[in-house]
Tab-separated table of C-alpha atoms and ligand atoms in Angstrom:
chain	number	residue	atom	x	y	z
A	1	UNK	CA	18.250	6.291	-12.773
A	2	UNK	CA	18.166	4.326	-9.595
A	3	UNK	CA	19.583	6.509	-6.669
A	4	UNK	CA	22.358	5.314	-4.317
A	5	UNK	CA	20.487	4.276	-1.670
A	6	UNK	CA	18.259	1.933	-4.135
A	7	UNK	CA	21.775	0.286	-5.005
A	8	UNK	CA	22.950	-0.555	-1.636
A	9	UNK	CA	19.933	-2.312	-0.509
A	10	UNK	CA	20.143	-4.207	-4.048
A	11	UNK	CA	23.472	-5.340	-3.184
A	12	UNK	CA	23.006	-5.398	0.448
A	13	UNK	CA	19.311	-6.079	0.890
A	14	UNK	CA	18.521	-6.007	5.177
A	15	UNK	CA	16.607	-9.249	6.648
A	16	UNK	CA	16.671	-10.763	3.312
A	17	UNK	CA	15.143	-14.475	3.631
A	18	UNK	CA	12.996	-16.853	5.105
A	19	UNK	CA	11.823	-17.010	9.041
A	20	UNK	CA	11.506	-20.410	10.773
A	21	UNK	CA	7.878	-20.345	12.751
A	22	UNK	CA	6.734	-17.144	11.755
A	23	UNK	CA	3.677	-15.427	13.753
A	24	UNK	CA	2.484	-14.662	10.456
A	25	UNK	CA	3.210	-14.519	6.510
A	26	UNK	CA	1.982	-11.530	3.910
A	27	UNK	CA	2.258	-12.999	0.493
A	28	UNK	CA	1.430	-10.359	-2.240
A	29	UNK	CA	1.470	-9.909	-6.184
A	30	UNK	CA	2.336	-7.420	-8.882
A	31	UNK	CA	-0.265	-7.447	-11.634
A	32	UNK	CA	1.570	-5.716	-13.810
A	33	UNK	CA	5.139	-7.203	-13.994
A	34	UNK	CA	4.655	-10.361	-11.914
A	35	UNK	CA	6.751	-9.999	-9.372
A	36	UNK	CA	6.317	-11.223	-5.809
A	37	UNK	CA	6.826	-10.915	-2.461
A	38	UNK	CA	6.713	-12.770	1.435
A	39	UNK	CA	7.246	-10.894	4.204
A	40	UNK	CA	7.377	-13.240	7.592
A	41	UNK	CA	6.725	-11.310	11.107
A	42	UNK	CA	7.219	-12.414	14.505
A	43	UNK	CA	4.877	-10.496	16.774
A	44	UNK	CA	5.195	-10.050	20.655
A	45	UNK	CA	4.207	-7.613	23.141
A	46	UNK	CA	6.216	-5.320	24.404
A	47	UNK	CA	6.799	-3.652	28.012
A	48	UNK	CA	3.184	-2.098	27.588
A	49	UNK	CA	1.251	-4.738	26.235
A	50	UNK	CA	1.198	-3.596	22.622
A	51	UNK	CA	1.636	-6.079	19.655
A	52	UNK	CA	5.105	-5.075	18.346
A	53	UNK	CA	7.556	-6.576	15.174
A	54	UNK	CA	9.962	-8.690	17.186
A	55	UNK	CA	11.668	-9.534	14.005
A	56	UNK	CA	10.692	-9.669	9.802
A	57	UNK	CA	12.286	-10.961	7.156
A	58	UNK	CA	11.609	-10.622	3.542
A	59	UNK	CA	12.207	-12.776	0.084
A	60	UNK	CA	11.205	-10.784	-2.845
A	61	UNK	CA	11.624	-12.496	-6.643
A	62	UNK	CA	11.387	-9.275	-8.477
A	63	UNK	CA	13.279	-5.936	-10.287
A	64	UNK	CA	15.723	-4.130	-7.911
A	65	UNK	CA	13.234	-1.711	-6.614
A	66	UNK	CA	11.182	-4.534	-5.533
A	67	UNK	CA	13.964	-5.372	-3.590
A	68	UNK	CA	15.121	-2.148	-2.045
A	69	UNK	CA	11.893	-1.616	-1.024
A	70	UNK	CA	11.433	-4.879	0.335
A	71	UNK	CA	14.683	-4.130	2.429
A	72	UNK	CA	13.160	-1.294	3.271
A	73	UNK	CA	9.910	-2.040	4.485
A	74	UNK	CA	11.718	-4.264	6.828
A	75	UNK	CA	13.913	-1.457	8.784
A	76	UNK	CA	11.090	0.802	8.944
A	77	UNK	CA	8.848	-1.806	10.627
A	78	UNK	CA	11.286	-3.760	12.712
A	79	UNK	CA	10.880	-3.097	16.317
A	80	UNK	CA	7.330	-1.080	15.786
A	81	UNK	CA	3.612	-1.617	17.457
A	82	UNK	CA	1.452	-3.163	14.572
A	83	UNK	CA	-0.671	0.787	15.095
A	84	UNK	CA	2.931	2.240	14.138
A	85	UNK	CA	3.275	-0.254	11.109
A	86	UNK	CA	0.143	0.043	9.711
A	87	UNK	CA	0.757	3.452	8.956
A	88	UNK	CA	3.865	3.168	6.936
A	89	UNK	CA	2.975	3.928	3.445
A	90	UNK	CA	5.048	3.822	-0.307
A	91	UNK	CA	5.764	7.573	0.015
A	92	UNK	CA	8.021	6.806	3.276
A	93	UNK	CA	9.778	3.873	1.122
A	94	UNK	CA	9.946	6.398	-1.733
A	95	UNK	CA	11.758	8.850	0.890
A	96	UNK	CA	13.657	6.393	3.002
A	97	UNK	CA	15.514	5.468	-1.308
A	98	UNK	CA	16.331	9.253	-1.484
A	99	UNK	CA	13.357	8.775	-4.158
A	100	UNK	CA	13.009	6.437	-7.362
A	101	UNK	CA	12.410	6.914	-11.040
A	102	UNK	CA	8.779	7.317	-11.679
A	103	UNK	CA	8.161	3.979	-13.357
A	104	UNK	CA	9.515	1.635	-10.349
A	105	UNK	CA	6.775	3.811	-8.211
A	106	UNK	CA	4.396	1.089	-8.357
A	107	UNK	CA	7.446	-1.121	-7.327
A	108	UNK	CA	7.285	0.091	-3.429
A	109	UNK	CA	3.346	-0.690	-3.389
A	110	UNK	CA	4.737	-4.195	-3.375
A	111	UNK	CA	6.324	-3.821	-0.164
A	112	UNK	CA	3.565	-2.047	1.810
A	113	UNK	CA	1.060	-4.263	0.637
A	114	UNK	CA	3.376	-7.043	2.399
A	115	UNK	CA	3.309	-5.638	4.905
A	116	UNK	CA	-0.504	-4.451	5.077
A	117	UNK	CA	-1.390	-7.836	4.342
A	118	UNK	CA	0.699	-9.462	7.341
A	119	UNK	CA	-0.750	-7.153	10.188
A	120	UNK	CA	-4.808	-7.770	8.623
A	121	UNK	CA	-4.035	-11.701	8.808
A	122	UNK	CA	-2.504	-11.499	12.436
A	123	UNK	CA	-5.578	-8.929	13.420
A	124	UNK	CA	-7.759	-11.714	11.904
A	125	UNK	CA	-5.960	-14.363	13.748
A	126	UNK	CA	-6.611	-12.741	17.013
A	127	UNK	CA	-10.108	-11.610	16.171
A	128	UNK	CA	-8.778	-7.890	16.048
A	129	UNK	CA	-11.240	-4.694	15.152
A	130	UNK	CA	-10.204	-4.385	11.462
A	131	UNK	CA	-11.486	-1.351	10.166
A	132	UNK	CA	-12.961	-0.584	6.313
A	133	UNK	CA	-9.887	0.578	5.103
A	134	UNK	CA	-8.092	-2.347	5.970
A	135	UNK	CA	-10.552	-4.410	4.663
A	136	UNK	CA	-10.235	-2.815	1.161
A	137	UNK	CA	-6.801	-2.818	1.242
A	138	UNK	CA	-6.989	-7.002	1.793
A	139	UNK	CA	-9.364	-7.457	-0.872
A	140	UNK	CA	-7.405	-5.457	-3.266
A	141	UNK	CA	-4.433	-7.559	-2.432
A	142	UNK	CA	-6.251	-11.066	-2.454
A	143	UNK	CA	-7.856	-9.666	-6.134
A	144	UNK	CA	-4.173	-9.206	-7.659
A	145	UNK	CA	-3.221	-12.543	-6.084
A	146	UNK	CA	-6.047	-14.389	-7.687
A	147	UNK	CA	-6.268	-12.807	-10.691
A	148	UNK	CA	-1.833	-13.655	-10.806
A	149	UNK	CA	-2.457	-17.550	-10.319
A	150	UNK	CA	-4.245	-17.056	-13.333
B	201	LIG	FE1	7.845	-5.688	-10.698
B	201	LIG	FE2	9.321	-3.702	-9.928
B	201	LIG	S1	8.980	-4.349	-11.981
B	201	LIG	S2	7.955	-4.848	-8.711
């Protein structure tokens, strides 16, 4: 059973839709149900110089903990430095949803992933340090999104 707090950002998912010029665009898969997301960032520097999350906004086609995630992911990293970001993981989604049942788990990966794969494509971009587990992370990602088109 799908807590509250899963419900309202169903019904009332936050920076739901598409972003006109975009810094940069994570596009990720779910192997095992199909689903997918985008997740569009707009990065600037803030006060001290750091690359922040100006704005992000989300379209998700996938189950309703896709989307509350999704929604989310999106509050959490809004108005954070891409060192903050990176660190969000699906436990803090899991949390932030007052928790969800234990087969929509894999749901929230969805959402970090996004998210994980935005920030290694801007670091890329801007010929960033990227460090190993980063790296995995992206070729993890890129595997599921190959092996989806397929
Ligand atoms: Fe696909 Fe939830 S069933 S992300």
């Amino acid at each position: 059973m799908y807590s509250s707090k899963v419900f309202e950002h169903f019904k009332n998912p936050h920076n739901f839709g598409s972003m006109t010029n975009p810094t940069v665009v994570g596009q990720v898969g779910n192997l095992a149900c199909g689903d997918v997301m985008k997740l569009y960032l707009k990065i600037t520097k803030n006060k001290q110089g750091q690359d922040f999350i100006k704005d992000i906004k989300f379209e998700t086609l996938g189950c309703a903990a896709a989307i509350a995630t999704s929604s989310v992911v999106t509050d959490l990293a809004k108005g954070q430095t891409l060192t903050e970001a990176i660190k969000i993981k699906n436990e803090d989604i899991v949390k932030a949803l007052d928790n969800l049942p234990t087969i929509k788990i894999h749901c929230s990966l969805l959402a970090v992933d996004a998210l994980t794969e935005a920030i290694y494509l801007f670091y890329k971009q801007n010929n960033k340090n990227i460090s190993a587990e980063l790296e995995q992370k992206h070729h993890r990602i890129i595997n599921c999104q190959a092996r989806l088109k397929h």
